[in-house]
Amino acid sequence: MGDQMQFIVEKLNQEPFRKNYNLITFDSLESMQLLQLLSDVLGEIDPKHVVDIREELPEQTAKRMLTFLGILKYKPPGSVSDLSAFRQGLVTGSKPVIHPVLHWLLQRTNELKKRAYLSRFLVRLEVPAEFLQDDTVADIYRQYEELMEAFKNLHKECEQIKISGLSTAEIRRDISAMEEEKDQLVKRVERLKKRVETVQNHQRMLEITRQLRLEKEREESLAQQKQEQKNQLFHAKQRLQRAQLQLKEMHCAVVDAKPESLMKKLEDEMNFNSYLVTAKIPRELESKKNSVYFLQKVVAEPAMSQSDLSVLEVKINEVNAEMNQLIEKRMMKDEPVDSKFSIYRQQASIISRKKEAKAEELQAAKEEMSRAERQMLQKTSQAHELEGSDVLKGDEFKHYVNKLRSKSTFYKKKRLEIAEITAEYGILQRTEELLKQRHEALQQQLQAMEDKKGISGYSYTQEELERVSAVKSEMDEMKGRTLDNMSEMVKKLNAMVAEKKASLAPVIKELRPLRQKCQELTQERDEKKIQYDSCAAGLESNRSALEQEVKGLLEECVQEESTYRYINCMKRNLEVQLQRAKEEMKAYISPDPQERRRAMREQYTRMILEQENLGKKLREKQKVVRESHGPNMKQIKMWQDFEQLMECKRECFLKQQNQTPIGQVIQEGGKDRLVL
């Protein structure tokens, strides 16, 4: 409890609460203050719960908190009776109830914020069934469910994107780099357009190059279609060979086999398949369903803390102890009939296990046979494709093996040479990439230095010179300028180049030591990186070894602790049984009759006497019933006959009364009566 309060106080003193509590002030808070503090923590998780509880009724406050805690999947400790006590404690602001809730909420604030956010959209609205009979309401509710499912899918995609590691900063950097590359490509395209515009018939040449590109793309697509058709033809040939092989096997089986053997084979296969369908596969399916059910149940459960796990471990240990006790009691009983049945049960279980093992072996053998058949079909197809598909024999086979060995050695040598060339090619390719990167970096540095020195455009001057020379040659050919003008232009251009070279000479001299220094720093950085990698690998190996050792020690500690708890429980049970035996012996030996009456032996003796007296009375009653059974049955028969006789008389009287005409005068006992 002290650690719990310390944790709560530390969290409340941090952002965003800033309560400045200590253990004494926190422990001295009244019930209303505790409820307000709990409401503030719930308000931090969900802003809807930022409420002043003085403006609410206590029932409303308790209902609001209980509903929100149910959404957050908080489980109060204890049974159903403890739940009622928890509700009462939440209404009254009891410390034993509020403190665990605060500890649970502050432990997983971020997770609960996410759960509260999802509860706004995923907690279903309860609509009565009679309202859903209306078509409009049913359509709206169906749309509501569809939107809820869409929200679930979008939230899952968002979480996956967050987990994948893509950040907006990286995307922005990539976009900026792509824009820079786009600008560079646009500049290059513009320069190339300027160069091409000076060429005669450049539009026609562009059209021809476009047609060439389209034809190349068409050629690639046709080559791809040709390769796909070759693959389809190869697969069709393989299927044909498999079908022919199966047909040949079936012919051989029909020719060599007898009806009895075929029937026996079919019966065995049918028995095996029926065993798989009726026994093995349903059992495996049931086990898979159980495992899936338990996994779904585990997934549906909320996240468990270490305290919950410890409570579950204690319950598991108690149940295991009870199971062991029951097993011991059952083994102590002397039941010879059950022992005989147990032998038969053991034999039946052994036979069933053997049957299952053989069925699995048979299934594995069938799978292996099918794999071997597929490999054989592949090998036969390869043999048919190669030359000399006939099977070699004798000296020809030896000669073929020697030739194959010589070819294999030659192939291994060439393969080693190819591997060395490939490795060297990879190194050269990597060197080329590094040199290109360094060249680009130096070009950028050179441009920056040119801008800094005020001589920007020197690197661009060479391209301008080439363009000027091309223009110059074309102009000479087209207009036929004189040699004097050409010499003057050349002199001017040479002077300009000389000036540019003279202005760039000091910059190039300054750049050389910088290049050398850059190489030295790069070499030093590579050496330091190698040292760092080796040190990090050593530390990582040491850390993993220590983690494995700590894990083993923790498992051993848990095992020893469970053994200790089991032994302690057994000891307590034995002590209780021993104490009961001592009390029983003491009561039985005691001279006091009242004390002896309390003994279990005396109680059971009295109960036996009472049951014996009750049995005597019941036997006497049974004897009286047996003696009076015959006369009673006769009396019942007589009464039944008398009842039938009276019923017959009543029916005769009714018939006679119905047959008498109305108005007939009947004389009875000397008196005249009119029958109406």
XYZ file of C-alpha atoms in Angstrom:
676
model
C 0.000 0.000 0.000
C 2.894 2.362 0.756
C 4.414 1.786 -2.686
C 1.009 2.365 -4.237
C 0.531 5.705 -2.467
C 4.098 6.746 -3.322
C 3.449 6.031 -7.011
C 0.152 7.977 -6.955
C 1.771 10.994 -5.285
C 4.666 11.017 -7.780
C 2.310 10.913 -10.754
C 0.022 13.619 -9.343
C 2.980 15.937 -8.755
C 4.039 15.650 -12.399
C 2.500 17.148 -15.543
C -0.365 17.814 -16.154
C -1.718 17.644 -12.584
C 0.937 19.553 -10.500
C -0.757 18.886 -7.156
C 2.380 19.263 -4.944
C 1.265 16.473 -2.599
C 3.305 14.431 -0.174
C 2.303 11.195 1.525
C 0.888 12.953 4.590
C -1.219 15.511 2.699
C -2.465 12.889 0.266
C -3.437 10.512 3.071
C -5.263 13.328 4.899
C -7.573 14.123 1.939
C -11.282 13.875 2.683
C -13.784 11.805 0.705
C -15.060 14.732 -1.405
C -11.492 15.769 -2.223
C -10.628 12.199 -3.236
C -13.684 12.029 -5.492
C -12.781 15.373 -7.075
C -9.206 14.122 -7.607
C -10.522 10.945 -9.260
C -12.802 13.060 -11.464
C -9.800 15.230 -12.480
C -7.788 12.143 -13.470
C -10.758 10.855 -15.492
C -11.038 14.310 -17.078
C -7.401 14.123 -18.151
C -8.201 10.819 -19.898
C -11.465 12.115 -21.412
C -12.251 15.884 -21.368
C -15.982 15.145 -20.970
C -15.315 14.240 -17.314
C -13.837 17.633 -16.354
C -16.632 18.301 -13.858
C -16.927 19.945 -10.447
C -18.582 17.235 -8.354
C -20.077 19.860 -6.035
C -22.416 20.790 -8.868
C -23.486 17.128 -9.320
C -25.636 14.830 -7.273
C -23.697 11.947 -5.614
C -25.750 9.391 -7.577
C -24.923 11.102 -10.873
C -21.233 11.258 -9.979
C -21.116 7.566 -9.041
C -23.051 6.558 -12.183
C -20.771 8.642 -14.432
C -17.579 7.210 -12.890
C -18.848 3.624 -12.885
C -19.894 3.873 -16.543
C -16.556 5.318 -17.610
C -14.579 2.748 -15.584
C -16.630 0.021 -17.269
C -15.715 1.460 -20.682
C -12.041 1.494 -19.630
C -12.452 -2.206 -18.565
C -11.447 -1.702 -14.949
C -11.995 -4.858 -12.902
C -12.602 -4.310 -9.174
C -11.000 -7.000 -7.014
C -13.196 -9.591 -5.335
C -16.539 -11.317 -5.956
C -20.085 -10.012 -6.538
C -20.508 -8.986 -2.898
C -17.248 -7.058 -3.148
C -18.644 -5.303 -6.250
C -21.543 -3.905 -4.242
C -19.075 -2.773 -1.612
C -16.987 -1.188 -4.377
C -19.991 0.798 -5.638
C -20.828 1.926 -2.105
C -17.195 2.909 -1.493
C -17.108 4.876 -4.747
C -20.225 6.796 -3.691
C -18.834 7.587 -0.234
C -15.249 8.253 -1.423
C -13.634 5.439 0.581
C -9.820 5.365 0.485
C -9.493 1.549 0.038
C -11.644 1.915 -3.095
C -10.310 5.190 -4.563
C -6.581 4.480 -4.115
C -6.469 1.289 -6.287
C -8.528 3.037 -8.981
C -6.115 5.997 -9.047
C -3.114 3.631 -9.135
C -4.622 1.697 -12.065
C -5.508 4.852 -14.008
C -2.128 6.570 -13.519
C -0.225 3.423 -14.522
C -1.672 3.323 -18.049
C -2.818 6.860 -18.838
C -1.788 6.865 -22.521
C -3.426 3.507 -23.199
C -6.636 4.623 -21.479
C -6.706 7.882 -23.477
C -6.661 5.842 -26.646
C -9.395 3.544 -25.300
C -11.549 6.531 -24.280
C -11.108 8.079 -27.722
C -12.189 4.831 -29.394
C -15.146 4.445 -27.029
C -16.700 7.624 -28.463
C -17.144 5.876 -31.809
C -17.217 2.145 -30.947
C -19.657 1.958 -28.008
C -22.925 0.885 -29.619
C -26.154 2.730 -28.972
C -28.793 0.408 -27.550
C -31.936 0.739 -29.710
C -35.043 -1.158 -28.557
C -36.189 -3.964 -30.818
C -39.634 -2.430 -31.369
C -38.015 0.714 -32.815
C -35.945 -1.377 -35.219
C -39.159 -2.650 -36.801
C -39.410 0.720 -38.550
C -37.599 0.600 -41.929
C -36.156 4.111 -41.615
C -34.732 3.446 -38.164
C -33.362 0.071 -39.306
C -31.625 1.663 -42.336
C -30.094 4.402 -40.191
C -28.893 1.838 -37.642
C -27.393 -0.275 -40.449
C -25.558 2.793 -41.783
C -24.372 3.503 -38.254
C -22.898 -0.018 -37.991
C -21.239 0.293 -41.413
C -19.643 3.601 -40.418
C -18.417 2.000 -37.210
C -16.751 -0.816 -39.163
C -15.201 1.719 -41.549
C -13.834 3.652 -38.584
C -12.291 0.442 -37.206
C -10.530 -0.257 -40.505
C -9.248 3.318 -40.839
C -7.970 3.298 -37.271
C -6.122 0.025 -37.891
C -4.515 1.449 -41.044
C -3.494 4.599 -39.147
C -1.885 2.533 -36.388
C -0.030 0.427 -38.944
C 1.284 3.561 -40.645
C 2.464 4.900 -37.285
C 4.195 1.605 -36.475
C 5.835 1.382 -39.921
C 8.175 4.250 -38.973
C 7.326 6.728 -41.742
C 7.622 10.281 -40.433
C 6.555 13.548 -42.000
C 10.106 14.905 -41.752
C 11.477 12.042 -43.856
C 8.671 12.472 -46.407
C 9.381 16.194 -46.617
C 13.094 15.529 -47.119
C 12.292 13.038 -49.867
C 9.937 15.525 -51.540
C 12.547 18.293 -51.386
C 15.214 15.955 -52.820
C 12.865 14.901 -55.612
C 12.070 18.555 -56.387
C 15.789 19.328 -56.591
C 16.295 16.378 -58.941
C 13.325 17.588 -60.995
C 14.859 21.073 -61.292
C 18.188 19.586 -62.346
C 16.479 17.415 -64.962
C 14.524 20.405 -66.289
C 17.763 22.378 -66.641
C 19.439 19.500 -68.425
C 16.470 19.122 -70.763
C 16.586 22.838 -71.548
C 20.309 22.679 -72.304
C 19.804 19.666 -74.543
C 16.947 21.416 -76.338
C 19.206 24.391 -76.990
C 21.872 22.086 -78.397
C 19.404 20.176 -80.548
C 17.760 23.291 -81.965
C 20.965 24.114 -83.853
C 20.917 20.744 -85.647
C 19.205 20.460 -89.031
C 15.958 18.400 -89.190
C 15.856 18.007 -85.408
C 12.056 17.543 -85.393
C 12.322 14.604 -87.773
C 15.117 13.080 -85.690
C 12.995 13.429 -82.531
C 10.094 11.687 -84.235
C 12.392 8.849 -85.357
C 13.782 8.420 -81.810
C 10.226 8.366 -80.397
C 9.266 5.645 -82.856
C 12.441 3.732 -81.937
C 11.539 3.884 -78.249
C 8.001 2.651 -78.939
C 9.343 -0.230 -81.028
C 11.754 -1.203 -78.250
C 8.941 -1.235 -75.707
C 6.865 -3.352 -78.056
C 9.786 -5.711 -78.540
C 10.152 -6.103 -74.747
C 6.431 -6.821 -74.332
C 6.559 -9.411 -77.147
C 9.600 -11.044 -75.551
C 7.755 -11.200 -72.227
C 4.707 -12.758 -73.898
C 6.959 -15.282 -75.617
C 8.530 -16.247 -72.269
C 5.099 -16.619 -70.659
C 3.927 -18.855 -73.507
C 7.078 -20.973 -73.138
C 6.345 -21.387 -69.424
C 2.750 -22.357 -70.146
C 3.908 -24.888 -72.732
C 6.392 -26.364 -70.254
C 3.703 -26.699 -67.535
C 1.307 -28.275 -70.035
C 3.974 -30.831 -71.000
C 4.554 -31.644 -67.336
C 0.818 -32.164 -66.758
C 0.652 -34.412 -69.832
C 3.599 -36.499 -68.587
C 2.012 -36.849 -65.133
C -1.272 -37.952 -66.676
C 0.513 -40.472 -68.913
C 2.469 -41.845 -65.958
C -0.699 -42.200 -63.870
C -2.434 -43.922 -66.781
C 0.494 -46.322 -67.143
C 0.462 -47.118 -63.418
C -3.259 -47.758 -63.496
C -2.844 -50.115 -66.486
C -0.092 -51.991 -64.658
C -2.206 -52.215 -61.506
C -5.190 -53.558 -63.462
C -3.113 -56.118 -65.388
C -1.159 -57.510 -62.435
C -3.845 -57.272 -59.756
C -6.747 -59.537 -58.888
C -10.264 -58.516 -57.841
C -9.629 -59.732 -54.292
C -6.446 -57.658 -53.912
C -8.145 -54.604 -55.406
C -11.086 -55.003 -53.031
C -8.682 -55.457 -50.108
C -6.775 -52.329 -51.097
C -9.980 -50.320 -51.473
C -11.252 -51.573 -48.096
C -7.994 -50.592 -46.385
C -8.071 -47.171 -47.990
C -11.741 -46.752 -47.084
C -11.065 -47.796 -43.465
C -8.180 -45.356 -43.235
C -10.211 -42.503 -44.723
C -13.196 -43.292 -42.493
C -10.895 -43.273 -39.443
C -9.540 -39.893 -40.530
C -13.019 -38.481 -41.107
C -14.736 -39.905 -38.007
C -11.984 -39.924 -35.370
C -8.771 -38.103 -36.169
C -9.867 -35.000 -38.070
C -12.855 -34.194 -35.733
C -10.542 -34.524 -32.713
C -7.960 -32.243 -34.272
C -10.687 -29.824 -35.336
C -12.100 -29.781 -31.806
C -8.667 -29.120 -30.322
C -8.082 -26.306 -32.834
C -11.477 -24.798 -31.998
C -10.696 -24.976 -28.276
C -7.317 -23.345 -28.787
C -8.885 -20.616 -30.960
C -11.598 -20.082 -28.329
C -9.042 -19.723 -25.546
C -6.892 -17.407 -27.673
C -9.910 -15.237 -28.487
C -10.788 -15.188 -24.812
C -7.248 -14.118 -23.937
C -7.305 -11.414 -26.630
C -10.669 -10.114 -25.382
C -9.346 -9.806 -21.839
C -7.846 -6.420 -20.891
C -4.149 -5.962 -20.296
C -3.079 -7.607 -17.030
C -0.594 -6.196 -14.596
C 1.975 -8.070 -12.555
C -0.342 -8.160 -9.553
C -3.093 -9.824 -11.612
C -0.602 -12.413 -12.854
C 0.560 -13.143 -9.311
C -3.073 -13.626 -8.184
C -3.683 -16.055 -11.063
C -0.506 -17.970 -10.201
C -1.675 -18.326 -6.586
C -5.071 -19.638 -7.763
C -3.394 -22.093 -10.146
C -1.176 -23.377 -7.346
C -4.186 -23.826 -5.058
C -6.108 -25.756 -7.717
C -3.071 -27.944 -8.427
C -2.752 -28.677 -4.708
C -6.439 -29.686 -4.524
C -6.012 -31.912 -7.589
C -3.005 -33.624 -6.047
C -4.934 -34.225 -2.832
C -7.861 -35.756 -4.713
C -5.491 -37.976 -6.690
C -3.843 -39.145 -3.471
C -7.222 -39.892 -1.873
C -8.280 -41.846 -4.925
C -5.039 -43.843 -4.918
C -5.447 -44.625 -1.189
C -8.836 -46.228 -1.747
C -8.872 -49.998 -2.259
C -11.026 -50.592 -5.324
C -10.045 -53.855 -7.062
C -12.804 -53.563 -9.663
C -11.645 -50.090 -10.660
C -8.059 -51.362 -10.763
C -9.115 -54.050 -13.242
C -10.973 -51.510 -15.306
C -7.993 -49.155 -15.128
C -5.794 -51.851 -16.693
C -8.228 -52.185 -19.587
C -8.487 -48.412 -19.877
C -4.702 -48.115 -20.001
C -4.515 -50.803 -22.677
C -7.265 -49.071 -24.695
C -5.522 -45.699 -24.410
C -2.187 -47.251 -25.468
C -3.843 -48.891 -28.489
C -5.573 -45.632 -29.459
C -2.282 -43.730 -29.191
C -0.545 -46.354 -31.319
C -3.372 -46.147 -33.827
C -3.048 -42.365 -34.019
C 0.729 -42.614 -34.390
C 0.414 -45.158 -37.197
C -2.189 -43.014 -38.936
C 0.132 -40.021 -38.771
C 3.029 -42.146 -40.060
C 0.862 -43.403 -42.928
C -0.212 -39.873 -43.806
C 3.401 -38.670 -43.713
C 4.451 -41.604 -45.906
C 1.737 -40.731 -48.438
C 2.889 -37.115 -48.519
C 6.495 -38.215 -48.952
C 5.457 -40.594 -51.758
C 3.607 -37.757 -53.522
C 6.682 -35.524 -53.204
C 8.860 -38.309 -54.613
C 6.473 -38.770 -57.527
C 6.588 -35.048 -58.294
C 10.400 -35.095 -58.198
C 10.427 -38.141 -60.452
C 8.165 -36.373 -62.944
C 10.449 -33.351 -62.925
C 13.526 -35.495 -63.468
C 11.878 -37.427 -66.300
C 10.815 -34.181 -67.979
C 14.360 -32.855 -67.664
C 15.744 -36.099 -69.081
C 13.377 -35.905 -72.066
C 14.406 -32.314 -72.736
C 18.109 -33.189 -72.731
C 19.815 -35.216 -75.436
C 20.302 -38.950 -74.987
C 17.201 -39.753 -73.035
C 17.975 -43.504 -73.189
C 19.206 -45.150 -69.978
C 22.946 -45.808 -69.977
C 24.329 -49.203 -68.973
C 27.667 -50.722 -68.081
C 30.798 -49.067 -69.498
C 28.797 -46.284 -71.087
C 27.482 -45.257 -67.690
C 31.018 -45.308 -66.182
C 32.336 -43.230 -69.070
C 29.442 -40.810 -68.589
C 30.173 -40.562 -64.843
C 33.882 -39.814 -65.461
C 32.973 -37.209 -68.056
C 30.482 -35.672 -65.634
C 33.138 -35.522 -62.875
C 35.617 -33.759 -65.144
C 32.903 -31.305 -66.179
C 31.938 -30.724 -62.545
C 35.553 -29.881 -61.578
C 35.816 -27.562 -64.569
C 32.473 -26.018 -63.603
C 33.604 -25.473 -59.997
C 36.786 -23.726 -61.180
C 34.824 -21.451 -63.498
C 32.292 -20.812 -60.773
C 35.067 -19.694 -58.405
C 36.443 -17.404 -61.111
C 32.967 -15.947 -61.677
C 32.552 -15.417 -57.929
C 35.896 -13.583 -57.749
C 34.989 -11.461 -60.780
C 31.573 -10.709 -59.283
C 33.128 -9.662 -55.981
C 35.648 -7.467 -57.798
C 32.848 -5.999 -59.902
C 30.882 -5.177 -56.746
C 33.930 -3.477 -55.226
C 34.549 -1.491 -58.405
C 30.901 -0.532 -58.638
C 30.914 0.658 -55.026
C 34.159 2.570 -55.704
C 32.570 4.167 -58.740
C 29.556 5.255 -56.680
C 31.800 6.728 -53.981
C 33.864 8.574 -56.585
C 30.705 9.924 -58.204
C 29.427 11.105 -54.840
C 32.751 12.733 -54.056
C 32.788 14.332 -57.529
C 29.307 15.755 -57.023
C 30.234 17.038 -53.575
C 33.403 18.642 -54.913
C 31.446 20.198 -57.769
C 29.038 21.726 -55.278
C 31.948 22.941 -53.138
C 33.610 24.357 -56.248
C 30.440 26.218 -57.214
C 30.114 27.545 -53.680
C 33.727 28.707 -53.695
C 33.241 30.329 -57.117
C 30.237 32.202 -55.801
C 32.200 33.202 -52.731
C 35.184 34.462 -54.757
C 32.984 36.241 -57.275
C 33.954 34.073 -60.251
C 30.817 31.990 -60.535
C 30.211 30.303 -63.855
C 33.680 28.987 -64.593
C 32.494 25.398 -64.819
C 29.659 26.547 -67.031
C 32.108 28.433 -69.248
C 33.420 25.250 -70.845
C 29.928 24.300 -71.995
C 29.453 27.832 -73.305
C 32.771 27.551 -75.146
C 31.675 24.321 -76.756
C 28.372 25.886 -77.783
C 30.145 28.990 -79.083
C 32.582 26.858 -81.056
C 29.683 24.893 -82.568
C 27.871 28.100 -83.468
C 31.108 29.464 -84.846
C 31.707 26.499 -87.112
C 28.125 26.576 -88.387
C 28.309 30.270 -89.030
C 31.595 29.766 -90.900
C 30.054 27.108 -93.099
C 26.777 28.932 -93.704
C 27.943 32.552 -94.076
C 31.574 32.084 -95.110
C 33.222 34.549 -92.873
C 36.727 35.533 -93.522
C 39.773 34.054 -91.812
C 40.671 37.369 -90.167
C 37.367 37.528 -88.315
C 37.772 33.918 -87.203
C 41.317 34.537 -85.928
C 40.185 37.633 -84.044
C 37.322 35.680 -82.474
C 39.677 32.847 -81.517
C 42.101 35.321 -79.965
C 39.284 36.870 -77.971
C 38.083 33.481 -76.800
C 41.616 32.391 -75.867
C 42.064 35.595 -73.938
C 38.816 35.010 -72.101
C 39.813 31.421 -71.283
C 43.248 32.568 -70.107
C 41.652 35.169 -67.862
C 39.282 32.605 -66.393
C 42.125 30.121 -65.815
C 44.249 32.807 -64.163
C 41.401 33.803 -61.884
C 40.658 30.176 -60.939
C 44.280 29.096 -60.383
C 44.497 30.267 -56.706
C 41.156 28.688 -55.964
C 42.336 25.350 -57.342
C 45.545 25.591 -55.283
C 43.460 26.133 -52.131
C 41.212 23.224 -53.062
C 44.019 20.618 -53.309
C 45.031 20.606 -49.583
C 41.355 20.546 -48.674
C 40.864 17.385 -50.760
C 43.838 15.736 -49.061
C 42.518 16.715 -45.637
C 39.087 15.330 -46.546
C 40.646 11.985 -47.495
C 42.559 11.845 -44.191
C 39.416 12.624 -42.170
C 37.439 10.011 -44.084
C 40.096 7.377 -43.375
C 40.203 8.303 -39.684
C 36.408 8.153 -39.490
C 36.361 4.643 -41.048
C 38.925 3.422 -38.482
C 36.925 4.874 -35.578
C 33.748 3.326 -36.937
C 35.396 -0.116 -37.098
C 36.545 0.244 -33.460
C 33.063 1.347 -32.387
C 31.374 -1.578 -34.174
C 33.694 -4.136 -32.566
C 33.198 -2.625 -29.083
C 29.405 -2.495 -29.553
C 29.320 -6.140 -30.696
C 31.292 -7.236 -27.618
C 29.020 -5.311 -25.256
C 25.925 -6.684 -26.976
C 27.147 -10.273 -26.604
C 27.905 -9.698 -22.898
C 24.475 -8.161 -22.372
C 22.685 -11.073 -24.060
C 24.634 -13.582 -21.947
C 23.719 -11.719 -18.754
C 20.055 -11.546 -19.832
C 19.974 -15.301 -20.419
C 21.534 -15.923 -17.005
C 19.062 -13.603 -15.278
C 16.154 -15.242 -17.095
C 17.284 -18.701 -15.997
C 17.665 -17.548 -12.382
C 14.192 -15.962 -12.424
C 12.624 -19.161 -13.763
C 14.419 -21.183 -11.111
C 13.230 -18.759 -8.426
C 9.621 -19.023 -9.614
C 9.827 -22.823 -9.666
C 11.294 -22.957 -6.162
C 8.645 -20.533 -4.917
C 5.822 -22.661 -6.349
C 7.366 -25.778 -4.734
C 7.585 -23.957 -1.410
C 3.944 -22.859 -1.618
C 2.780 -26.363 -2.470
C 4.730 -27.880 0.449
C 3.434 -25.165 2.771
C -0.184 -25.894 1.744
C 0.312 -29.624 2.290
C 1.832 -28.895 5.673
C -1.127 -26.754 6.689
C -3.604 -29.434 5.603
C -1.736 -32.080 7.583
C -1.610 -29.808 10.632
C -5.365 -29.230 10.436
C -6.029 -32.966 10.112
C -3.654 -33.720 13.005
C -5.351 -31.095 15.185
C -8.772 -32.572 14.429
C -7.490 -36.064 15.277
C -6.054 -34.811 18.606
C -9.321 -33.076 19.519
C -11.298 -36.203 18.644
C -8.987 -38.399 20.771
C -9.148 -35.943 23.655
C -12.953 -35.842 23.552
C -13.189 -39.638 23.325
C -10.875 -40.220 26.331
C -12.400 -37.439 28.444
C -14.377 -38.650 31.565
C -16.867 -35.803 31.140
C -20.012 -37.204 29.433
C -20.800 -33.810 27.882
C -17.335 -33.675 26.371
C -17.637 -37.259 25.150
C -20.940 -36.412 23.544
C -19.190 -33.860 21.373
C -16.891 -36.535 19.969
C -17.546 -37.552 16.401
C -17.679 -41.221 17.361
C -20.505 -40.642 19.830
C -22.405 -38.523 17.330
C -22.109 -41.140 14.629
C -23.116 -43.872 17.148
C -26.276 -41.929 18.032
C -27.045 -41.375 14.374
C -26.616 -45.118 13.688
C -29.011 -46.021 16.547
C -31.585 -43.533 15.294
C -31.345 -44.915 11.769
C -31.670 -48.495 13.086
C -34.827 -47.581 15.079
C -36.246 -45.830 12.041
C -35.498 -48.948 9.947
C -37.333 -51.172 12.475
C -40.399 -48.949 12.384
C -40.392 -48.924 8.622
C -40.085 -52.723 8.486
C -43.054 -53.109 10.883
C -45.090 -50.716 8.788
C -44.139 -52.682 5.683
C -45.301 -55.911 7.360
C -48.696 -54.384 8.268
C -49.128 -53.138 4.721
C -48.306 -56.570 3.279
C -50.819 -58.305 5.591
C -53.662 -55.872 4.774
C -52.900 -55.721 1.059
C -55.133 -58.693 0.025
C -58.315 -57.661 1.908
C -57.883 -54.073 0.850
C -57.615 -55.087 -2.798
C -60.793 -57.203 -2.475
C -62.625 -54.305 -0.865
C -61.494 -52.010 -3.696
C -62.793 -54.562 -6.241
C -66.145 -54.768 -4.461
C -66.528 -51.014 -4.396
C -65.666 -50.833 -8.108
C -68.336 -53.466 -8.887
C -70.863 -51.608 -6.708
C -70.046 -48.399 -8.542
C -70.590 -50.095 -11.900
C -73.924 -51.516 -10.669
C -75.164 -48.144 -9.526
C -74.074 -46.560 -12.778
C -75.997 -49.214 -14.704
C -79.139 -48.570 -12.591
C -78.842 -44.830 -13.201
C -78.621 -45.355 -16.935
C -81.654 -47.686 -16.929
C -83.690 -45.169 -14.924
C -82.785 -42.376 -17.321
C -83.739 -44.474 -20.344
C -87.064 -45.468 -18.778
C -87.798 -41.855 -17.884
C -87.100 -40.693 -21.455
C -89.379 -43.396 -22.955
C -92.458 -42.505 -20.784
C -94.989 -40.353 -22.782
C -95.904 -36.914 -21.507
C -99.227 -36.777 -19.651
C -99.307 -40.524 -18.738
C -100.812 -41.180 -15.365
C -98.898 -43.499 -13.124
C -100.297 -44.903 -9.957
C -97.777 -45.398 -7.207
C -98.789 -46.679 -3.762
C -102.516 -45.982 -4.339
C -101.879 -42.317 -5.377
C -102.431 -40.749 -8.807
C -99.530 -38.711 -10.239
C -99.420 -36.804 -13.494
C -96.172 -37.279 -15.349
C -95.420 -33.952 -16.976
